[in-house]
XYZ file of C-alpha atoms in Angstrom:
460
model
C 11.948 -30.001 -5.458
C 11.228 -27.676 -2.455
C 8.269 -26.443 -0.741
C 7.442 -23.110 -0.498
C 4.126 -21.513 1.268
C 2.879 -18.495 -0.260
C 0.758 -16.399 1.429
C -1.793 -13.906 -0.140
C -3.792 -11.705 2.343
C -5.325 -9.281 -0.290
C -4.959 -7.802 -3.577
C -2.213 -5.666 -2.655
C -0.492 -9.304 -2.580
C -1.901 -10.284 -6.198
C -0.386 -6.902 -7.231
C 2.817 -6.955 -5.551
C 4.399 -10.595 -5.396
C 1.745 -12.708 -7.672
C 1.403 -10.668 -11.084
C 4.790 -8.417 -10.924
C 7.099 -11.676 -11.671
C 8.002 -12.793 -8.224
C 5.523 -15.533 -8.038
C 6.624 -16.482 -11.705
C 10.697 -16.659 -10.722
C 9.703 -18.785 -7.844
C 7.641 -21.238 -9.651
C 10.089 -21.293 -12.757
C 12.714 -22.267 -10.192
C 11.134 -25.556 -10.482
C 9.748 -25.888 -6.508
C 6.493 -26.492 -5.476
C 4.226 -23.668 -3.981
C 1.344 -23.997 -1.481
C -0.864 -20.745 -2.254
C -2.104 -19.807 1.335
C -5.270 -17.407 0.768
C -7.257 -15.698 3.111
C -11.183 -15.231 2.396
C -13.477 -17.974 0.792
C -14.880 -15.776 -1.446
C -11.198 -15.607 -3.449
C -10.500 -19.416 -2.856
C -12.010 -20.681 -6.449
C -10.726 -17.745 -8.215
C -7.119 -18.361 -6.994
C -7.530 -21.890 -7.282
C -8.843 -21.328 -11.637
C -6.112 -18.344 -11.331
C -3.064 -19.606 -10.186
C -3.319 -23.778 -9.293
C -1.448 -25.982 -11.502
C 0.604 -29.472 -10.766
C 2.973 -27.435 -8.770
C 0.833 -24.680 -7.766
C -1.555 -25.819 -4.901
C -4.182 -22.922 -3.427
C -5.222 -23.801 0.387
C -8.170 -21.710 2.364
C -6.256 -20.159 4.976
C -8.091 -20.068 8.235
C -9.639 -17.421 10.110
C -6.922 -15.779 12.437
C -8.195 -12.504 13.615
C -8.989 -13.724 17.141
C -9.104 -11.946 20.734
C -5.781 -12.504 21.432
C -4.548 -11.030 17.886
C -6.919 -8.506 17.638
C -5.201 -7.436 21.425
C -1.412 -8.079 19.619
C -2.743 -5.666 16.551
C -3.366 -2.845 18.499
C -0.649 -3.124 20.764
C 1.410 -3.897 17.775
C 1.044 -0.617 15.677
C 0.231 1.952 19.002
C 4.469 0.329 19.978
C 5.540 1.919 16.861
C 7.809 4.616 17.498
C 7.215 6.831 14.890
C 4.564 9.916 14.377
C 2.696 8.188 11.889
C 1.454 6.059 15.148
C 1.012 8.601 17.111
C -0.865 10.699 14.649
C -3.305 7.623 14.232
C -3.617 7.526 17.913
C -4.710 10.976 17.288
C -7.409 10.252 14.623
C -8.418 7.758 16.525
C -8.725 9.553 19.785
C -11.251 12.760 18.124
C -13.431 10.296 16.411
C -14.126 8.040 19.472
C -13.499 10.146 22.853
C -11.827 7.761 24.990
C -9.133 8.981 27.044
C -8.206 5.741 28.823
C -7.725 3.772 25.425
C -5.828 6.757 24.229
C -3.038 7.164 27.192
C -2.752 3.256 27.163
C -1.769 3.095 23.761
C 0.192 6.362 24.171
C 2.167 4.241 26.781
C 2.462 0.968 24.684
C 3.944 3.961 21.941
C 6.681 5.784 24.588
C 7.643 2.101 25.549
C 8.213 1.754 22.066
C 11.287 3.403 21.950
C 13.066 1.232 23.557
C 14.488 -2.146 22.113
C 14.503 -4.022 25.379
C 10.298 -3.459 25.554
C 10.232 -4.679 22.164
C 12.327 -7.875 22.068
C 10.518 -8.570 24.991
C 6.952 -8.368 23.228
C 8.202 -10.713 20.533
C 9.280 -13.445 23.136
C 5.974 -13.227 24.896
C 4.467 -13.271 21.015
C 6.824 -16.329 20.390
C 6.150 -18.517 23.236
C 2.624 -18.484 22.729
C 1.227 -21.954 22.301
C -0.713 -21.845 18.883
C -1.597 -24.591 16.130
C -2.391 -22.401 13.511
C -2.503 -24.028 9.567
C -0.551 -27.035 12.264
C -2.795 -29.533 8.931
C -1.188 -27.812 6.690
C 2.491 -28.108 7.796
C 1.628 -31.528 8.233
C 0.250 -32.281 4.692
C 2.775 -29.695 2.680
C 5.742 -30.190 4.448
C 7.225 -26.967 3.679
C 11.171 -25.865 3.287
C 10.164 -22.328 3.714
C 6.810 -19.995 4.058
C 6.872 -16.870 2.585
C 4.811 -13.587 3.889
C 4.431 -10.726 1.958
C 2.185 -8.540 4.028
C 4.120 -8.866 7.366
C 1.240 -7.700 9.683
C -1.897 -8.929 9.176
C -2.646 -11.921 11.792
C -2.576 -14.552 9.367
C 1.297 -14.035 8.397
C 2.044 -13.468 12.059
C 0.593 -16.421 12.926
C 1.876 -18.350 9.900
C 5.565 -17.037 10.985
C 5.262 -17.697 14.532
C 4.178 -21.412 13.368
C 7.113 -22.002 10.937
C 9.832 -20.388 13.069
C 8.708 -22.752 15.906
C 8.930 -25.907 13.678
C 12.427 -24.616 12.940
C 11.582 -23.865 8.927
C 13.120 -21.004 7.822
C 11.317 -17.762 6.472
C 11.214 -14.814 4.155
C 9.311 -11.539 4.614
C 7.917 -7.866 3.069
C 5.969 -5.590 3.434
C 2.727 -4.953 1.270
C 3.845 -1.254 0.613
C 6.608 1.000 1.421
C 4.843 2.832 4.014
C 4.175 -0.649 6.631
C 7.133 -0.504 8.795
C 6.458 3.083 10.176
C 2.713 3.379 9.666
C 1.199 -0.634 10.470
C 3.364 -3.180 11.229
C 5.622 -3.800 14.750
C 7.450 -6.793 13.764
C 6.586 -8.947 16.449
C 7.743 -11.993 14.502
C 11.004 -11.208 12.452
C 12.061 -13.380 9.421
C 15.470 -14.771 8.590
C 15.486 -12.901 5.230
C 13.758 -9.770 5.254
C 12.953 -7.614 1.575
C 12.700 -3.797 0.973
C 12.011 -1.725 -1.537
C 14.168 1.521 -1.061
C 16.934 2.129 1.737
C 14.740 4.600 3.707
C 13.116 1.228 4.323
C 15.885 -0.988 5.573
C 17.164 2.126 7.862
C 13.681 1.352 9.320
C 13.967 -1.784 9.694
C 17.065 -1.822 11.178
C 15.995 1.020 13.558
C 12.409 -0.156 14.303
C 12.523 -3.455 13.139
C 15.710 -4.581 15.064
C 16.822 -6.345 12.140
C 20.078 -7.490 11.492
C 21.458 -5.926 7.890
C 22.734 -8.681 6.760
C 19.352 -10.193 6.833
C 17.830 -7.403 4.891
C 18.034 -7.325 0.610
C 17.013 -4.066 -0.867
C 14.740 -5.099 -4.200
C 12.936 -2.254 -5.452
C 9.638 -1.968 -6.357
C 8.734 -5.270 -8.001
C 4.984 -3.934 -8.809
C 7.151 -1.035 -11.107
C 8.814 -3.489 -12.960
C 5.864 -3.170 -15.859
C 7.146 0.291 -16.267
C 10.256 -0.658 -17.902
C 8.858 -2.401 -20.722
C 6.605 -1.219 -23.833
C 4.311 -3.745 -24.296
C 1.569 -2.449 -22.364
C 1.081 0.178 -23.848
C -2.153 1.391 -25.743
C -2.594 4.743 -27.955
C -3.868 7.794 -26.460
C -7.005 7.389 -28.825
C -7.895 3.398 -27.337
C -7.364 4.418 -23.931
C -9.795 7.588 -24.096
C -12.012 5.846 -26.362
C -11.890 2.867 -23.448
C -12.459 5.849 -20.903
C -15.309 7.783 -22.429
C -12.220 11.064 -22.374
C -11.499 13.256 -25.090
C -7.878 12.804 -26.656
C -7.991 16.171 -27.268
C -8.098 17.801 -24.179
C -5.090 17.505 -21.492
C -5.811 14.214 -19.098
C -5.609 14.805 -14.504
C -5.420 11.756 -13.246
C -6.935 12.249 -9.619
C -6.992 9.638 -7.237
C -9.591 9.386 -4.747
C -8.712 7.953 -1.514
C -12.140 7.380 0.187
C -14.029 9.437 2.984
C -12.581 7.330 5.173
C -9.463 9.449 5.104
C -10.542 12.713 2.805
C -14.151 13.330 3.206
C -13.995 16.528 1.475
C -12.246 15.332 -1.756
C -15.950 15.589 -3.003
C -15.736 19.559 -2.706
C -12.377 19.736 -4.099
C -13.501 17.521 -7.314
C -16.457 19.593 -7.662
C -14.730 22.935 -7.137
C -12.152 21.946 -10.141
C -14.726 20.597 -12.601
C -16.469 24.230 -12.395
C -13.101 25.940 -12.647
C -12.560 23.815 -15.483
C -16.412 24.613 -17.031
C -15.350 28.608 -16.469
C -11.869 28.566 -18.627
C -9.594 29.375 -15.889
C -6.928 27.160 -16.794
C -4.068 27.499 -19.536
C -5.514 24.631 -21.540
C -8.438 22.654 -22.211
C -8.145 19.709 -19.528
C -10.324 16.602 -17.730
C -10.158 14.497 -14.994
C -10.151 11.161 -14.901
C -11.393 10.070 -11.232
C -9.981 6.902 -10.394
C -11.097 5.754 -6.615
C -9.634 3.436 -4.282
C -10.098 -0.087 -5.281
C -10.817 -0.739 -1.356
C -12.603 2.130 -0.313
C -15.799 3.775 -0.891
C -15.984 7.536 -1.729
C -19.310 9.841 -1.506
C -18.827 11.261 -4.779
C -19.022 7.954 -6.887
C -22.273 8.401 -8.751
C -22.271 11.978 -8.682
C -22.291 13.942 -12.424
C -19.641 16.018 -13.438
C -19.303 18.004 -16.657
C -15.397 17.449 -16.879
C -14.850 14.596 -14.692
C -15.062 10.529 -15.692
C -15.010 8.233 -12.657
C -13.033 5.146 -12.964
C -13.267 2.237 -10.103
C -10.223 -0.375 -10.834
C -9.278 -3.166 -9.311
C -11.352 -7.093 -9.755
C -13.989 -7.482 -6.989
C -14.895 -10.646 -5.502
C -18.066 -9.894 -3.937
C -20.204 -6.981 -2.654
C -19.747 -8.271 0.946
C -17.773 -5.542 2.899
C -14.600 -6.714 5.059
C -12.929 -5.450 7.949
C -9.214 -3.661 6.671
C -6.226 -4.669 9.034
C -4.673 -1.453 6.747
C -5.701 1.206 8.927
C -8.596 -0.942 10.782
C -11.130 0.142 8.439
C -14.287 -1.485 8.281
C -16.860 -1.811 5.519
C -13.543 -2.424 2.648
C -14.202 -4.010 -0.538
C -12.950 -7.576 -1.231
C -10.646 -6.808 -4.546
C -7.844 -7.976 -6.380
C -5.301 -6.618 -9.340
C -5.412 -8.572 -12.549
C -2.957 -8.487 -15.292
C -5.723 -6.226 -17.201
C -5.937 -4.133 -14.193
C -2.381 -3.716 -13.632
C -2.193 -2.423 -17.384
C -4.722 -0.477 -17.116
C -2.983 2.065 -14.296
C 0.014 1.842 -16.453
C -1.525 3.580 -19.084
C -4.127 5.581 -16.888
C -0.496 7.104 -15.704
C 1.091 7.285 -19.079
C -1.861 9.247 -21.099
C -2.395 11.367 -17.653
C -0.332 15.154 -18.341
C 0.566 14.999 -14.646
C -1.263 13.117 -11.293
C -3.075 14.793 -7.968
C -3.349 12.345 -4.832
C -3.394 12.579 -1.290
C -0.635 11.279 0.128
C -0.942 8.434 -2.344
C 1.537 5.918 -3.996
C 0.279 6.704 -6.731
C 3.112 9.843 -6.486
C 6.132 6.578 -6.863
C 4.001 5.438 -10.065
C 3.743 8.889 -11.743
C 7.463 9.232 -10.606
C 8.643 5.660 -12.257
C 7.263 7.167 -15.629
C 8.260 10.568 -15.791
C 4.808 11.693 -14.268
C 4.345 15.076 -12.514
C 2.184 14.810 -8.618
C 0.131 18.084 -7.188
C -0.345 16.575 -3.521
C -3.655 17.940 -1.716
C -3.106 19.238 1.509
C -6.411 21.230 2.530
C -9.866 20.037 3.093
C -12.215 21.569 0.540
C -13.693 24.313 1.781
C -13.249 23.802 5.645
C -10.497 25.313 7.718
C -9.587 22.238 10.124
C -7.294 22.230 13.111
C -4.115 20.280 12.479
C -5.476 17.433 14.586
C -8.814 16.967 11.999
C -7.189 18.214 8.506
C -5.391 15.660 6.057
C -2.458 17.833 5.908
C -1.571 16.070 9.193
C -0.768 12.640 6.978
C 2.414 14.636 5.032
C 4.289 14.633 8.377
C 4.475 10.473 8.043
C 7.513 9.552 8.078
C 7.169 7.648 4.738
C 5.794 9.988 2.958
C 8.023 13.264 4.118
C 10.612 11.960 2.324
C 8.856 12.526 -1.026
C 7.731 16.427 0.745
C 11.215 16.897 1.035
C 12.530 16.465 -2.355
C 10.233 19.350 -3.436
C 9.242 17.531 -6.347
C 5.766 17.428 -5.849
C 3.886 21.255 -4.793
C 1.704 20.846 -1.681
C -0.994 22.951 -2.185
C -3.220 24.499 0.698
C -6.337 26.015 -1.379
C -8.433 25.579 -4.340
C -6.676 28.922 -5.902
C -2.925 26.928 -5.397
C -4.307 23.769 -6.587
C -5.586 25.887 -9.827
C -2.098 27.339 -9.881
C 0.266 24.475 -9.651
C -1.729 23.005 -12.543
C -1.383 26.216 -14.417
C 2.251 26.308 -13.861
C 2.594 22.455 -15.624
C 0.167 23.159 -18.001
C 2.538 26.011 -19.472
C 5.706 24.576 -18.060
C 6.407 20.554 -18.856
C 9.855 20.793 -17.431
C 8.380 22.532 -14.087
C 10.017 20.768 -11.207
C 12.019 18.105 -13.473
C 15.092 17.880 -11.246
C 13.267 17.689 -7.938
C 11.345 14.569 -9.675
C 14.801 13.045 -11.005
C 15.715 13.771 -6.877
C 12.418 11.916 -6.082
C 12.996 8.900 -8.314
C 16.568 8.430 -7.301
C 15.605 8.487 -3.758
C 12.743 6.523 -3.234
C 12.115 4.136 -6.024
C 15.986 2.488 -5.983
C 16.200 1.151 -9.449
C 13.126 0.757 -12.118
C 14.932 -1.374 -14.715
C 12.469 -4.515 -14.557
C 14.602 -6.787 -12.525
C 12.827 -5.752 -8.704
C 10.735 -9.130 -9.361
C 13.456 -11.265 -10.055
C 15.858 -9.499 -7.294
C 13.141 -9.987 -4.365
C 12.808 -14.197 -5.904
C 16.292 -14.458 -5.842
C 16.176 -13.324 -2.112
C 13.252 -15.670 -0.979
C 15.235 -18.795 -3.015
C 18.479 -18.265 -0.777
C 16.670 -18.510 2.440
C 15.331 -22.303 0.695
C 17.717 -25.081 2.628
C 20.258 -26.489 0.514
C-alpha cells in the first residue's frame, strides 16, 4: 500500500478530482490517501465527508505569505499570453498605478522567453522552505498530487516533495489556468489535460516535456454520459418554482466582479419577455456564481427565478487566488449539487453566459450557448467592456467554431434566442465542431483516464 497526498484548495477541487471518480479510482486502487485541505472552516466537513481507514483529511497550513504573494503576481503578469496582459489591463484602470503596471508589463515581455522562465523556477526551487515538512514526516508519502497547480499551497506542496525526491502529479482546476492564472513555476513529473489546446500550452508555456503530459478529458463531464441523474421536467420545475410549460434560459451570472451590468441585461429580457416579443413563451432560470456575489440577487423579476448552487461553508468572505478577488464565498460541489447543474442544463432549451464554462457543459449535452458580449446599456471602450474577455486565448477557441452567436445588444440577444426558439437545429454543426474540439471525449472514462495517470507516476 502506497501513499498518496491529495490536495483540495476549493470546491472547484471537490468538483473536479473528489466527486467526478478520480478520487474514487485512486482509493479503489487500494493505497492510502492523505486529504490535504486548505481552510478550517472545511476541515470537519471533509473529515465526516471523505475520512475513512484509508482516507486521512489533514488542515493544510496557511501559505499565502510575502514571499508567495510576490511569486503570484510575478507568476501570472510572466504569462505570455493576452489573457495576462488584458488583466494587467483591468487591473491598471481600476487602480491607476503606472509603475506597478510597466513592472508587470516587463515581468510579461520577459515572459516570452524560456531562458527567463527556467530561470524563475530555479530561483523558486532553491528556496529554503519547510512547508507541511510534519506532514511528510508523519505520512510518508510515495507521491502528492495537486490539482489546482497555482494556488500557493500546491506550489509550495510541490516545491516540498520534488526536493525530498518524491515524485508528483499535476492539473489544472479548469481548462482556462495555463493561459489565464498559472506560470508553472514548479513543474510535475506527470502533468494532466483536458483537451489538446491544453497540452500545446503546456508544452509552449509550460515548457513541458510531451511525454510527461496525458490528455484526460473532462473528468467533471463524465456524469453526462450516464442516465441516472436524471429527473423529469415536471420535479425539476416543481424543485425550481418554473413552469414546465414555458421554454427554460438557463443564464449564468458571473458576479459584478467581472459583469456589473448583467443586472440591466437580466432586467431588460424579463420585460421583453413580460411584452411577448419572443417566438414562444419562455423563463429564466438565474443561476449565479457559487463564488461570487452579484447585485441583482434579491431583486424581483416577473419571468426570472434565481438559483445560488454550490454547498457553503460559512458566510465569512475569502480572498480568491482565481483572479485575486476578494470578498469570495467559501463553497463546495456536492454530489446533489453536481446533479443538480446536470439537469439545470438538460431541462434548459439552450444556455446564455459570459465567457463561462458553462458553454463546455451545454456543449457535452447537446445544449445551445448565446455568449454576452455588451454591457447593458453602456457603450464601454474596449479596455472597460467584457467583450475584451472573448479575445482569451482559452476561450477564442470556442468564438472560433461559430457555434455559439456573440451578441453585441439587447435587440441581438432577443434575436439569437428567436432564431433557436424557431430553429432547434440552428448552429448544430458548429456545436458538433465545438464538442469535437474542445471537450476530447465525453464517454465517462475522463475520471478513470486522469487516475490511471496519477497511479503510473506511484514508484513501483
Amino acid at each position: 500500500m502506497k501513499t498518496i497526498f491529495l490536495t483540495v484548495y476549493d470546491g472547484d477541487t471537490e468538483k473536479v478530482i473528489l466527486r467526478s471518480g478520480v478520487f474514487e479510482q485512486l482509493h479503489a486502487a487500494g493505497h492510502r490517501i492523505v486529504l490535504l485541505v486548505r481552510g478550517e472552516d472545511r476541515l470537519t466537513y471533509y473529515r465526516d465527508t471523505f475520512g475513512s481507514e484509508r482516507v486521512i483529511v489533514e488542515l493544510l497550513p496557511k501559505a499565502m505569505t510575502t514571499a508567495e504573494y510576490m511569486w503570484y503576481h510575478l507568476g501570472w503578469n510572466t504569462l505570455p499570453t493576452y489573457s495576462a496582459f488584458l488583466r494587467r489591463r483591468m487591473k491598471y484602470q481600476i487602480h491607476k498605478k503606472w509603475v506597478r503596471y510597466a513592472l508587470e508589463s516587463l515581468a510579461g515581455f520577459m515572459g516570452r522567453f524560456r531562458l527567463w522562465r527556467n530561470f524563475l523556477r530555479f530561483i523558486y526551487k532553491h528556496q529554503s522552505d519547510s512547508y507541511c515538512a510534519n506532514y511528510f514526516e508523519t505520512y510518508k508519502p510515495d507521491m502528492v498530487f495537486t490539482p489546482n497547480m497555482f494556488s500557493p499551497e500546491d506550489m509550495r506542496m510541490m516545491r516540498a516533495a520534488q526536493s525530498r525526491g518524491i515524485p508528483t502529479a499535476a492539473t489544472a482546476k479548469s481548462w482556462d489556468v495555463l493561459t489565464t492564472k498559472a506560470f508553472t513555476r514548479v513543474r510535475a513529473d506527470k502533468f494532466l489535460v483536458f483537451n489538446e489546446f491544453n497540452r500545446q500550452e503546456a508544452i509552449a508555456i509550460g515548457d513541458y516535456n510531451p511525454s510527461n503530459i496525458t490528455v484526460t478529458g473532462f473528468p467533471q463531464f463524465d456524469i453526462y454520459a450516464r442516465d441516472d441523474w436524471r429527473v423529469s421536467r415536471k420535479a425539476f420545475c416543481q424543485k425550481m418554482n418554473l413552469d414546465p410549460e414555458r421554454q427554460i434560459i438557463l443564464m449564468a451570472i458571473p458576479g459584478d466582479w467581472k459583469t456589473p451590468y448583467t443586472k440591466e441585461i437580466l432586467k431588460e429580457l424579463d420585460r421583453r419577455i413580460e411584452a411577448g416579443v419572443f417566438a414562444k413563451p419562455i423563463q429564466v432560470l438565474a443561476r449565479l456564481h457559487p463564488k461570487y456575489a452579484d447585485s441583482s440577487e434579491g431583486d424581483t423579476y416577473m419571468h426570472v427565478v434565481f438559483d445560488r448552487p454550490g454547498t457553503h461553508f460559512s458566510d465569512v468572505r475569502e480572498f480568491s487566488v482565481d483572479m485575486g478577488i476578494a470578498n469570495s464565498y467559501q463553497w463546495t460541489f456536492t454530489d446533489a449539487d453536481i446533479t443538480h447543474l446536470a439537469n439545470s442544463i438538460h431541462h434548459a432549451d439552450f444556455i446564455i453566459n459570459t465567457e463561462s464554462t458553462l458553454t463546455l457543459d451545454a456543449a457535452a449535452l447537446g445544449k445551445p450557448s448565446i455568449l454576452i458580449g455588451y454591457d447593458g446599456g453602456h457603450t464601454l471602450p474596449y479596455w472597460d467592456s467584457v467583450a475584451r474577455v472573448y479575445e482569451r486565448e482559452h476561450y477564442i477557441h470556442v468564438v472560433e467554431t461559430g457555434a455559439c452567436p456573440l451578441v453585441s445588444s439587447d435587440d441581438e440577444l432577443t434575436e439569437a434566442i428567436n432564431r433557436f426558439l424557431t430553429d432547434p437545429e440552428y448552429l448544430k454543426e458548429e456545436r458538433k465542431t465545438l464538442f469535437e474540439n474542445l471537450l476530447y471525449k465525453v464517454d465517462g472514462k475522463s475520471a478513470k483516464r486522469m487516475a490511471d495517470a496519477v497511479l503510473s507516476v506511484l514508484p513501483v
